[in-house]
Every structure is written in structure tokens, then in C-alpha cells.
mmCIF file of N, CA and C in Angstrom:
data_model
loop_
_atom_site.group_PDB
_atom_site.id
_atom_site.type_symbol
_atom_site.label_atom_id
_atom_site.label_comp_id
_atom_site.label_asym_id
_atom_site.label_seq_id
_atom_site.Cartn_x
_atom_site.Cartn_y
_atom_site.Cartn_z
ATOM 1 N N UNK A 1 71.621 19.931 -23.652
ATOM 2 C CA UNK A 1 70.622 19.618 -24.677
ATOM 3 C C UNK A 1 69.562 20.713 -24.691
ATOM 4 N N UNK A 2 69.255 21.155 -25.888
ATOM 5 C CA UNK A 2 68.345 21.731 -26.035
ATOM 6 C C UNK A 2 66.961 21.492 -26.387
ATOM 7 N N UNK A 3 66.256 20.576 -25.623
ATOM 8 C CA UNK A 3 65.321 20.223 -26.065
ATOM 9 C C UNK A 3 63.498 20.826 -25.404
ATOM 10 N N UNK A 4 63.279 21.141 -26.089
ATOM 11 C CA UNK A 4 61.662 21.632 -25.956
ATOM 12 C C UNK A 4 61.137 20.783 -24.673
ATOM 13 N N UNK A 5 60.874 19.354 -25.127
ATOM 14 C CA UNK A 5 60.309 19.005 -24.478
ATOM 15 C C UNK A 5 60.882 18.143 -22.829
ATOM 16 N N UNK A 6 62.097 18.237 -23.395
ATOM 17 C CA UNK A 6 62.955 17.955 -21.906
ATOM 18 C C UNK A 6 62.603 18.876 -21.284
ATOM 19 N N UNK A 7 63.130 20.274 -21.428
ATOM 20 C CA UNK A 7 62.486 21.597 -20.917
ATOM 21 C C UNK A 7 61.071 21.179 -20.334
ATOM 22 N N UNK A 8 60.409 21.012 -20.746
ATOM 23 C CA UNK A 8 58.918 20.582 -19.622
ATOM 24 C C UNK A 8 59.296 19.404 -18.845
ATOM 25 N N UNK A 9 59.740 18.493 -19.734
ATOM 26 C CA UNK A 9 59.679 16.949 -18.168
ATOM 27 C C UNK A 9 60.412 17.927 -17.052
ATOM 28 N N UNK A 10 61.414 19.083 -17.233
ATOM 29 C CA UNK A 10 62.195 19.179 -15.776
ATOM 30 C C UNK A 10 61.982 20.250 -15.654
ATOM 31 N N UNK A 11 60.280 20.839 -16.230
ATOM 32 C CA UNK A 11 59.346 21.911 -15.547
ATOM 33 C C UNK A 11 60.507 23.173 -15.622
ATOM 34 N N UNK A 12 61.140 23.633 -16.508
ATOM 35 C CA UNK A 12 62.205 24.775 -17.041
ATOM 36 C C UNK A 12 61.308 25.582 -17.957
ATOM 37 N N UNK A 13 59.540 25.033 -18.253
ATOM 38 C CA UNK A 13 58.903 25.568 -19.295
ATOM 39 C C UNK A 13 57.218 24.957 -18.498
ATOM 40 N N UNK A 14 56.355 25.798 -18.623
ATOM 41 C CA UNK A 14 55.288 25.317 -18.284
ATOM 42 C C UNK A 14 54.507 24.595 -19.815
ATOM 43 N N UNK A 15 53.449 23.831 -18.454
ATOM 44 C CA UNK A 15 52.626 23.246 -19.416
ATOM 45 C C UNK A 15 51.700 22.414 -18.563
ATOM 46 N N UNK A 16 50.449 21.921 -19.384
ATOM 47 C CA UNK A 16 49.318 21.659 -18.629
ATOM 48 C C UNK A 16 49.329 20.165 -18.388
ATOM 49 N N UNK A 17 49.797 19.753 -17.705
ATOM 50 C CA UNK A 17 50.174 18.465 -17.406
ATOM 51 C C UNK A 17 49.108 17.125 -17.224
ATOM 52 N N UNK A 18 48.620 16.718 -18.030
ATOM 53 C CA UNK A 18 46.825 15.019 -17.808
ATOM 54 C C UNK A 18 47.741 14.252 -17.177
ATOM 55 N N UNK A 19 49.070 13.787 -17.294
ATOM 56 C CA UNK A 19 49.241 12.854 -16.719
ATOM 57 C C UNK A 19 51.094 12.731 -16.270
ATOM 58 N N UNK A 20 51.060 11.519 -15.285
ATOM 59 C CA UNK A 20 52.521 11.662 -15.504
ATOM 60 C C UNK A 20 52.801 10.329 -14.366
ATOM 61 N N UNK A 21 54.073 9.836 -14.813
ATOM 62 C CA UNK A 21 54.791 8.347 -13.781
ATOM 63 C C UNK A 21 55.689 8.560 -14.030
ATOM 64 N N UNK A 22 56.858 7.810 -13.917
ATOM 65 C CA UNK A 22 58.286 7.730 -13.825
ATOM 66 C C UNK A 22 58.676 7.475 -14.928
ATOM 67 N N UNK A 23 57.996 7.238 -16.209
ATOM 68 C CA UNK A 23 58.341 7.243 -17.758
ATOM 69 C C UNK A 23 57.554 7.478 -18.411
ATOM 70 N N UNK A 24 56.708 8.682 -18.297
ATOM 71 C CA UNK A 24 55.548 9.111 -19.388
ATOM 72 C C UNK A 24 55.080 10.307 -18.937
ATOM 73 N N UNK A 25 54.980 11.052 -19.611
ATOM 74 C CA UNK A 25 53.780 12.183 -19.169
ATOM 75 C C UNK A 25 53.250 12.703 -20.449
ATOM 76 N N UNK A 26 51.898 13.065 -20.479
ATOM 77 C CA UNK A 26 50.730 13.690 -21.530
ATOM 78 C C UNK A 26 50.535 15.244 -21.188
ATOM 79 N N UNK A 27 50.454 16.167 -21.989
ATOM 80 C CA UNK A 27 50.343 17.247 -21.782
ATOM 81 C C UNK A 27 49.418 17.534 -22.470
ATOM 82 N N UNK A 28 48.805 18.955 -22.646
ATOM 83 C CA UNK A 28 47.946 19.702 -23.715
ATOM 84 C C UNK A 28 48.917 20.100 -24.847
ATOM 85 N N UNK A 29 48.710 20.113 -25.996
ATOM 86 C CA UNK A 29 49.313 20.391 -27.170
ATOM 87 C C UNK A 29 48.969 22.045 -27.294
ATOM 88 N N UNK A 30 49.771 23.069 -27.228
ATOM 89 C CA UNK A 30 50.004 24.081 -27.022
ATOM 90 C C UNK A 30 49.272 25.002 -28.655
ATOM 91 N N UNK A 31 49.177 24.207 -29.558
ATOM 92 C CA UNK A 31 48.517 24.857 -30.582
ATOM 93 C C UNK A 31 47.785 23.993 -31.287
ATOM 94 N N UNK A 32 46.456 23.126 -30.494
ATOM 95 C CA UNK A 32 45.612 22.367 -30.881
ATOM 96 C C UNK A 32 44.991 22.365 -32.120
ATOM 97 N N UNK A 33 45.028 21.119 -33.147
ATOM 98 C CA UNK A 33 44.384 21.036 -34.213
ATOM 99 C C UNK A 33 43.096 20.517 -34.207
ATOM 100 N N UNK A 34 42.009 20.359 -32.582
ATOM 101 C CA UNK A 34 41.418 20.012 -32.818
ATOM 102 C C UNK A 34 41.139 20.236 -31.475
ATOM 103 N N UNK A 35 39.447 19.769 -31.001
ATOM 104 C CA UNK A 35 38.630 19.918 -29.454
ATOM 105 C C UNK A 35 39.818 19.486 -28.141
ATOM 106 N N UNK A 36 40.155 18.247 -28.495
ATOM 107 C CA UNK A 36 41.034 17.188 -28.104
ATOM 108 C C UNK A 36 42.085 17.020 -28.535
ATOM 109 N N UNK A 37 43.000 17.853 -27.873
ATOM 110 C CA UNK A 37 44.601 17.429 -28.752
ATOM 111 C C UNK A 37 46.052 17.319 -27.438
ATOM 112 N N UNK A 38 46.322 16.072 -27.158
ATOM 113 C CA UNK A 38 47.168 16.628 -26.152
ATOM 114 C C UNK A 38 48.533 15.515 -26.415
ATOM 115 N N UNK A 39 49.730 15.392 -26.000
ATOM 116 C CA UNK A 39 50.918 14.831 -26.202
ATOM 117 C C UNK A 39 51.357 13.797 -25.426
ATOM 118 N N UNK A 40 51.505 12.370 -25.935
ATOM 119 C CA UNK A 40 52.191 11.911 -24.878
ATOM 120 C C UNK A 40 53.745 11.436 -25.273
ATOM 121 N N UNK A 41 54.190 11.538 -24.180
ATOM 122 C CA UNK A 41 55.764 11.426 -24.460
ATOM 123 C C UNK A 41 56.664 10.521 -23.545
ATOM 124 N N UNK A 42 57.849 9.848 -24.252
ATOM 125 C CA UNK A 42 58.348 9.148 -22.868
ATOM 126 C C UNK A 42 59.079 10.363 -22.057
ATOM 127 N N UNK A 43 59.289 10.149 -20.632
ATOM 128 C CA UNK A 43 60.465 10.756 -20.443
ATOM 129 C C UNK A 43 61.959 10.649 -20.764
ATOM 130 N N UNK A 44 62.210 9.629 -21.152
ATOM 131 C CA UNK A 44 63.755 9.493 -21.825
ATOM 132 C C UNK A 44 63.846 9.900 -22.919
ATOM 133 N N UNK A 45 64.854 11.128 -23.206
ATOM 134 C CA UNK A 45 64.863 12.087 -24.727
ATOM 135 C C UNK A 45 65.257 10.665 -25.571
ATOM 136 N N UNK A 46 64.356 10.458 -26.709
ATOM 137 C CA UNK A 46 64.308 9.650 -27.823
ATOM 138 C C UNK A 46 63.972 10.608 -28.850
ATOM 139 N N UNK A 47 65.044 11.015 -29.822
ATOM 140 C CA UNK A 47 64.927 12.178 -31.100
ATOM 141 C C UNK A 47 63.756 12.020 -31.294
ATOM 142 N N UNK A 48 63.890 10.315 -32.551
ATOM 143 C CA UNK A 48 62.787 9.879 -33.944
ATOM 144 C C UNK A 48 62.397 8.128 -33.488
ATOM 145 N N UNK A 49 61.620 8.415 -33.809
ATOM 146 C CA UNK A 49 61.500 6.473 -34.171
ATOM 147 C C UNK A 49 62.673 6.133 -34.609
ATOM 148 N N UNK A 50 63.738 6.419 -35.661
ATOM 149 C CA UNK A 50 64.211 5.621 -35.935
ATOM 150 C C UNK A 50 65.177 5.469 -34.586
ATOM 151 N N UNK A 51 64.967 6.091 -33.827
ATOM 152 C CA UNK A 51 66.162 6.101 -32.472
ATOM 153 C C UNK A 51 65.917 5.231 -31.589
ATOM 154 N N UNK A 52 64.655 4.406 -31.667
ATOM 155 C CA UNK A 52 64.414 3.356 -30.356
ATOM 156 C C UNK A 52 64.860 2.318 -30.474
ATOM 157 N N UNK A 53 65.626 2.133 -29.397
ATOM 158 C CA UNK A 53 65.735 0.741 -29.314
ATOM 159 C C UNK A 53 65.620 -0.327 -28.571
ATOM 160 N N UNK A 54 65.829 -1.921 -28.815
ATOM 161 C CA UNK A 54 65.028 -3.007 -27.869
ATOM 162 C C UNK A 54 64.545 -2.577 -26.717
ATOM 163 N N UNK A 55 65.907 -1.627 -25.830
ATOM 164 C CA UNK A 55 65.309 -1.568 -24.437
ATOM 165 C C UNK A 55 64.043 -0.915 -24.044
ATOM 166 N N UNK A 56 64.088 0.304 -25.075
ATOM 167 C CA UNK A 56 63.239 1.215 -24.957
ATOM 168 C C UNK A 56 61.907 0.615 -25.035
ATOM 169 N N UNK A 57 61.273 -0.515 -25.256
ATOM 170 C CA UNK A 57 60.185 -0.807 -26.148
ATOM 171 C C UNK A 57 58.891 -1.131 -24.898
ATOM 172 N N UNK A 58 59.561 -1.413 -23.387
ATOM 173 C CA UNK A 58 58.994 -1.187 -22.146
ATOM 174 C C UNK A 58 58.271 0.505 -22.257
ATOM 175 N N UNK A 59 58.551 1.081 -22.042
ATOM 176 C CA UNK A 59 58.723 2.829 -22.269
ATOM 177 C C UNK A 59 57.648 3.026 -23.541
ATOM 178 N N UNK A 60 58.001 2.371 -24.363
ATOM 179 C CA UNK A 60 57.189 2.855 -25.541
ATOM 180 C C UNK A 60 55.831 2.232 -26.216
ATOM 181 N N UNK A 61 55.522 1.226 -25.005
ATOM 182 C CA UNK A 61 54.377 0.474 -24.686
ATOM 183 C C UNK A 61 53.298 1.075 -23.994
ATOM 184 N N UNK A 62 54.028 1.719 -23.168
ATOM 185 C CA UNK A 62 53.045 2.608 -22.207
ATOM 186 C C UNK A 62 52.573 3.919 -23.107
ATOM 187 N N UNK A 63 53.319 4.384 -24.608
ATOM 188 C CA UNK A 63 52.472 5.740 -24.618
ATOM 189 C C UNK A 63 50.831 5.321 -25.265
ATOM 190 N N UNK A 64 50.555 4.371 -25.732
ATOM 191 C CA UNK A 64 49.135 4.216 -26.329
ATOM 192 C C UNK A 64 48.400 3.493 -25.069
ATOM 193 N N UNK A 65 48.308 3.130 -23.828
ATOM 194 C CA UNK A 65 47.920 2.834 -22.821
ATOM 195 C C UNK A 65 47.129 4.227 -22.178
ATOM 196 N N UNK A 66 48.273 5.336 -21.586
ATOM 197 C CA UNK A 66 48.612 6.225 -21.457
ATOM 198 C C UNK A 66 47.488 7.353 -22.444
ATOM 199 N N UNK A 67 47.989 6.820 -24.001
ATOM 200 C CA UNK A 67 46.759 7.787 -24.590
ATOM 201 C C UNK A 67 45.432 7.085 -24.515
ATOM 202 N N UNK A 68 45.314 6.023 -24.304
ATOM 203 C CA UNK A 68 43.622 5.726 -24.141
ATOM 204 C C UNK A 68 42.906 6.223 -23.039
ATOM 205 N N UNK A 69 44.161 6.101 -21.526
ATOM 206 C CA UNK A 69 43.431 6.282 -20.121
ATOM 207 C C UNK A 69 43.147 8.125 -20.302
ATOM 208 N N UNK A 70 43.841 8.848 -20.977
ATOM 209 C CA UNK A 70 43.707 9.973 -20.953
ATOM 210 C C UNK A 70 42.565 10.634 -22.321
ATOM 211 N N UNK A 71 42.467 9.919 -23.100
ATOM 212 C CA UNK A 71 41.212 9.901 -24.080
ATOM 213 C C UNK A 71 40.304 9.912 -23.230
ATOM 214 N N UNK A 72 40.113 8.849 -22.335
ATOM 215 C CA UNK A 72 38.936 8.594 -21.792
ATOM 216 C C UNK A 72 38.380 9.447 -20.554
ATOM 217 N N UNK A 73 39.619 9.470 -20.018
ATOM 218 C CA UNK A 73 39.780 11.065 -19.039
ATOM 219 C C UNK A 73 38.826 12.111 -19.769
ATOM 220 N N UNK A 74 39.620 12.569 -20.647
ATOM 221 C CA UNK A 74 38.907 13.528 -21.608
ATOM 222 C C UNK A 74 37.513 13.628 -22.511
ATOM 223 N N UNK A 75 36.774 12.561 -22.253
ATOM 224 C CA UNK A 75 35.841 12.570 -23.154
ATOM 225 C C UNK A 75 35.544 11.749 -24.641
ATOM 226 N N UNK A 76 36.460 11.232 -24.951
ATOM 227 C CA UNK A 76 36.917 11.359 -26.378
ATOM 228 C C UNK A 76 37.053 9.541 -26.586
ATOM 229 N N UNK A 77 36.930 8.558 -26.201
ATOM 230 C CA UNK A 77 37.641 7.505 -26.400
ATOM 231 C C UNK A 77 36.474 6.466 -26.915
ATOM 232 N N UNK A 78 35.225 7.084 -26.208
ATOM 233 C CA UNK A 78 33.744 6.264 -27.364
ATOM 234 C C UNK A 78 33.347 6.880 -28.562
ATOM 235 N N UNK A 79 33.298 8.004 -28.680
ATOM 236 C CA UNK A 79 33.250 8.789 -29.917
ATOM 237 C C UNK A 79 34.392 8.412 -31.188
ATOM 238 N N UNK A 80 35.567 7.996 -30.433
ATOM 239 C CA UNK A 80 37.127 7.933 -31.489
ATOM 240 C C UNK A 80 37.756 8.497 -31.613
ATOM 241 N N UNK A 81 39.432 8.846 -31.447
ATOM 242 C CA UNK A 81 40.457 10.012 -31.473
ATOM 243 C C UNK A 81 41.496 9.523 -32.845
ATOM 244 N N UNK A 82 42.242 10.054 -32.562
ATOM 245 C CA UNK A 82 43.311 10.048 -33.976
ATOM 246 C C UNK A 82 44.818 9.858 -33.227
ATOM 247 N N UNK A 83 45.444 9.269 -33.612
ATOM 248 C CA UNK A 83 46.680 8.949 -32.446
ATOM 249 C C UNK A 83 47.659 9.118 -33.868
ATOM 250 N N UNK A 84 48.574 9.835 -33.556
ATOM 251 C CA UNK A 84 49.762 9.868 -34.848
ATOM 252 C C UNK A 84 51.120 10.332 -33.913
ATOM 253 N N UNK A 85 52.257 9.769 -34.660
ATOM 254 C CA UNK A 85 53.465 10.138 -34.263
ATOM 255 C C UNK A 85 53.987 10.453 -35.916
ATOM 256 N N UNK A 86 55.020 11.184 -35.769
ATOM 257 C CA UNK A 86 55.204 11.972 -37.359
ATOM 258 C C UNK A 86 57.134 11.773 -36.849
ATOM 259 N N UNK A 87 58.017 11.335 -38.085
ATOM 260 C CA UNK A 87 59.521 10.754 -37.752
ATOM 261 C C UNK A 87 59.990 11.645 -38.927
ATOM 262 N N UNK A 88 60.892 12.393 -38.735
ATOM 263 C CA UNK A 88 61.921 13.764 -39.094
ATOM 264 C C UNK A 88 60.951 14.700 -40.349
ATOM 265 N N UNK A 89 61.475 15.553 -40.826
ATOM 266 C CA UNK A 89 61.089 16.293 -41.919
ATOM 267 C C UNK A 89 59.889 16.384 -42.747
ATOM 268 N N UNK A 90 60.452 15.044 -43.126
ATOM 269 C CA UNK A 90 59.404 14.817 -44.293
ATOM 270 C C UNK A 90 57.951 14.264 -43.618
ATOM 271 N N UNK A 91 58.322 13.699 -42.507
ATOM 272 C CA UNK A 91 56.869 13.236 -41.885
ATOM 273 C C UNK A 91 56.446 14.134 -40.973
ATOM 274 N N UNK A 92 56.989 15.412 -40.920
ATOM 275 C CA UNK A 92 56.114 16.248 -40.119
ATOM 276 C C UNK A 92 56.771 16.856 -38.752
ATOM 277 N N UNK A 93 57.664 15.973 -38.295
ATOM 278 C CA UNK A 93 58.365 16.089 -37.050
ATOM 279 C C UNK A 93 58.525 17.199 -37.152
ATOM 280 N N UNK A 94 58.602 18.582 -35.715
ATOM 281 C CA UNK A 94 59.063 19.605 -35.632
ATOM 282 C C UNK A 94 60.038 19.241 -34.523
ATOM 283 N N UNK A 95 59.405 18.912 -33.250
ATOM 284 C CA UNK A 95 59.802 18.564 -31.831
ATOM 285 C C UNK A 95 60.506 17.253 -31.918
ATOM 286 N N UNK A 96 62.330 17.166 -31.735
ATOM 287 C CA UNK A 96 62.881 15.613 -32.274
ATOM 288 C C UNK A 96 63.221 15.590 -30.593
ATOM 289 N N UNK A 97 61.960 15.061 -30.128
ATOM 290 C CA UNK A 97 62.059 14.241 -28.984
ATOM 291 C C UNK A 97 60.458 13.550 -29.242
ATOM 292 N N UNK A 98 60.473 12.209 -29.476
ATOM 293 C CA UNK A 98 59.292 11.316 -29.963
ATOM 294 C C UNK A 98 58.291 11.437 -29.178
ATOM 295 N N UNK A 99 57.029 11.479 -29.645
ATOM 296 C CA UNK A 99 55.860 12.316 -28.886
ATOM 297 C C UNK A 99 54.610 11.369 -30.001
ATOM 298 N N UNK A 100 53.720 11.802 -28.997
ATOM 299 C CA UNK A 100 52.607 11.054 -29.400
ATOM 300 C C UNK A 100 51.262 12.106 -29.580
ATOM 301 N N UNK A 101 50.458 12.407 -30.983
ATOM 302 C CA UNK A 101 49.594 13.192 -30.598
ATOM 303 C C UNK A 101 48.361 12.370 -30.995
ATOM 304 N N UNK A 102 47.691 12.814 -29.851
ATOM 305 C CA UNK A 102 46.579 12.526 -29.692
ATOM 306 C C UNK A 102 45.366 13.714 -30.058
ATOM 307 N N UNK A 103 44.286 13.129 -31.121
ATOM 308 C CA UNK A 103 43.192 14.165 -31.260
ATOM 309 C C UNK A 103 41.879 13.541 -31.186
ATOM 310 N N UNK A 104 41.032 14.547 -30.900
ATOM 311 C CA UNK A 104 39.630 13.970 -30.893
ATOM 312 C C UNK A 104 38.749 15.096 -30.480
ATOM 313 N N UNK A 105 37.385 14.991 -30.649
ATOM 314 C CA UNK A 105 36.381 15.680 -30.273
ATOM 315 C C UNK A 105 35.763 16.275 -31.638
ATOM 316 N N UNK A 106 36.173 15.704 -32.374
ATOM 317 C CA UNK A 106 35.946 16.369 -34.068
ATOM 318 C C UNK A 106 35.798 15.366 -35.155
ATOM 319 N N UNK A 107 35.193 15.045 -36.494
ATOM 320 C CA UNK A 107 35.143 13.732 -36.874
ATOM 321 C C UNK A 107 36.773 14.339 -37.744
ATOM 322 N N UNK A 108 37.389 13.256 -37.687
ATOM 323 C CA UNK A 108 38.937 12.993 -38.378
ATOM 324 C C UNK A 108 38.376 13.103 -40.020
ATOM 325 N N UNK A 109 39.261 13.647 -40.785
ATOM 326 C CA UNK A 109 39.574 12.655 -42.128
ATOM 327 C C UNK A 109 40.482 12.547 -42.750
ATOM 328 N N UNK A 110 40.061 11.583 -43.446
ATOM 329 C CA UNK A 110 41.592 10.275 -44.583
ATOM 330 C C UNK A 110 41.684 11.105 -46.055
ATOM 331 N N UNK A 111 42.772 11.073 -46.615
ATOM 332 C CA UNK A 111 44.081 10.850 -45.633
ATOM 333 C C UNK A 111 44.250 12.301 -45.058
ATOM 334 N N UNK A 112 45.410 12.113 -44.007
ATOM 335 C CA UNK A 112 45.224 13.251 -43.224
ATOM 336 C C UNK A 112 46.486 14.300 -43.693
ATOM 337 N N UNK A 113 46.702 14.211 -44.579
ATOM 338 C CA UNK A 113 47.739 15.136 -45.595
ATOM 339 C C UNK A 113 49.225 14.976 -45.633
#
């Protein structure tokens, strides 16, 4: 598999690592759109949303947990961040292993294009 971000869970690629357990880790987002921008991801390669399923939903509970404890890590979680996941093409997806971005430190705005 060629995947980007597998490549980091098994450290084949660096990266700045906020957090990490046995099914999650948050990184820095490598070309930040904002003060506060960093990734959280499961570790089990999941393309798109449309790819999860029942089991997964343990796993995919923890990434907005995960992005709050690390918002708050960061500064960012009384002020307000922006949490988006983006599913193939048309919604933005580049990286088809499901990821979570997290932004903040900047005021957001609607809609966000």
C-alpha cells in the first residue's frame, strides 16, 4: 500500500507527532491553513467515510475526543477550532486514508468554500 499516511503511523516518513495510543495519532498538518492546524487519524487505513464500518465506529469515536484533548493541549479549545473531514474529490479529499483536520487560532468563516 501506498499510503501517505500509513507511511507515518510506521514512522517510514517523519512528522510532528501531539499525540498517539494504539488507535489514533494527531500530527501537525504539514501545510497549515491556519495558527492551529493539526490531523487526527485512526491508525487502521480507512480510504473515505464511505469505507467505515459498524466495527470501526469504536476507533472513530476517539478522533473528536482526541481532537478536543489536543485543542486544548494547544491553546485553542476556549477561543473555538474548526474540525472538518472532507470524503473523495469533490469534497476535498487529497490523502484517502480518513483524517481529521483540526484548525484554530484564527476566527473561522461560513461557508468555508
Amino acid at each position: 500500500m501506498d499510503c501517505l499516511f500509513c507511511k507515518l503511523i510506521n514512522r517510514e516518513i517523519p512528522a510532528t507527532i501531539l499525540y498517539e495510543d494504539d488507535d489514533v495519532i494527531a500530527f501537525e498538518d504539514i501545510m497549515p491553513q491556519a495558527p492551529v492546524h493539526f490531523l487526527v487519524i485512526p491508525k487502521k487505513h480507512i480510504s473515505t467515510l464511505n469505507d467505515i464500518s459498524e466495527e470501526d465506529a469504536p476507533v472513530i469515536g476517539k478522533l473528536p475526543i482526541v481532537a478536543a484533548k489536543v485543542a486544548k493541549e494547544k491553546g485553542v479549545s476556549d477561543d473555538g477550532f474548526r474540525v472538518t473531514m472532507n470524503c473523495n474529490e469533490m469534497g476535498g479529499q487529497t490523502v484517502y486514508h480518513i483524517h481529521m483536520h483540526v484548525l484554530g487560532g484564527r476566527q473561522m468563516t461560513w461557508p468555508p468554500g
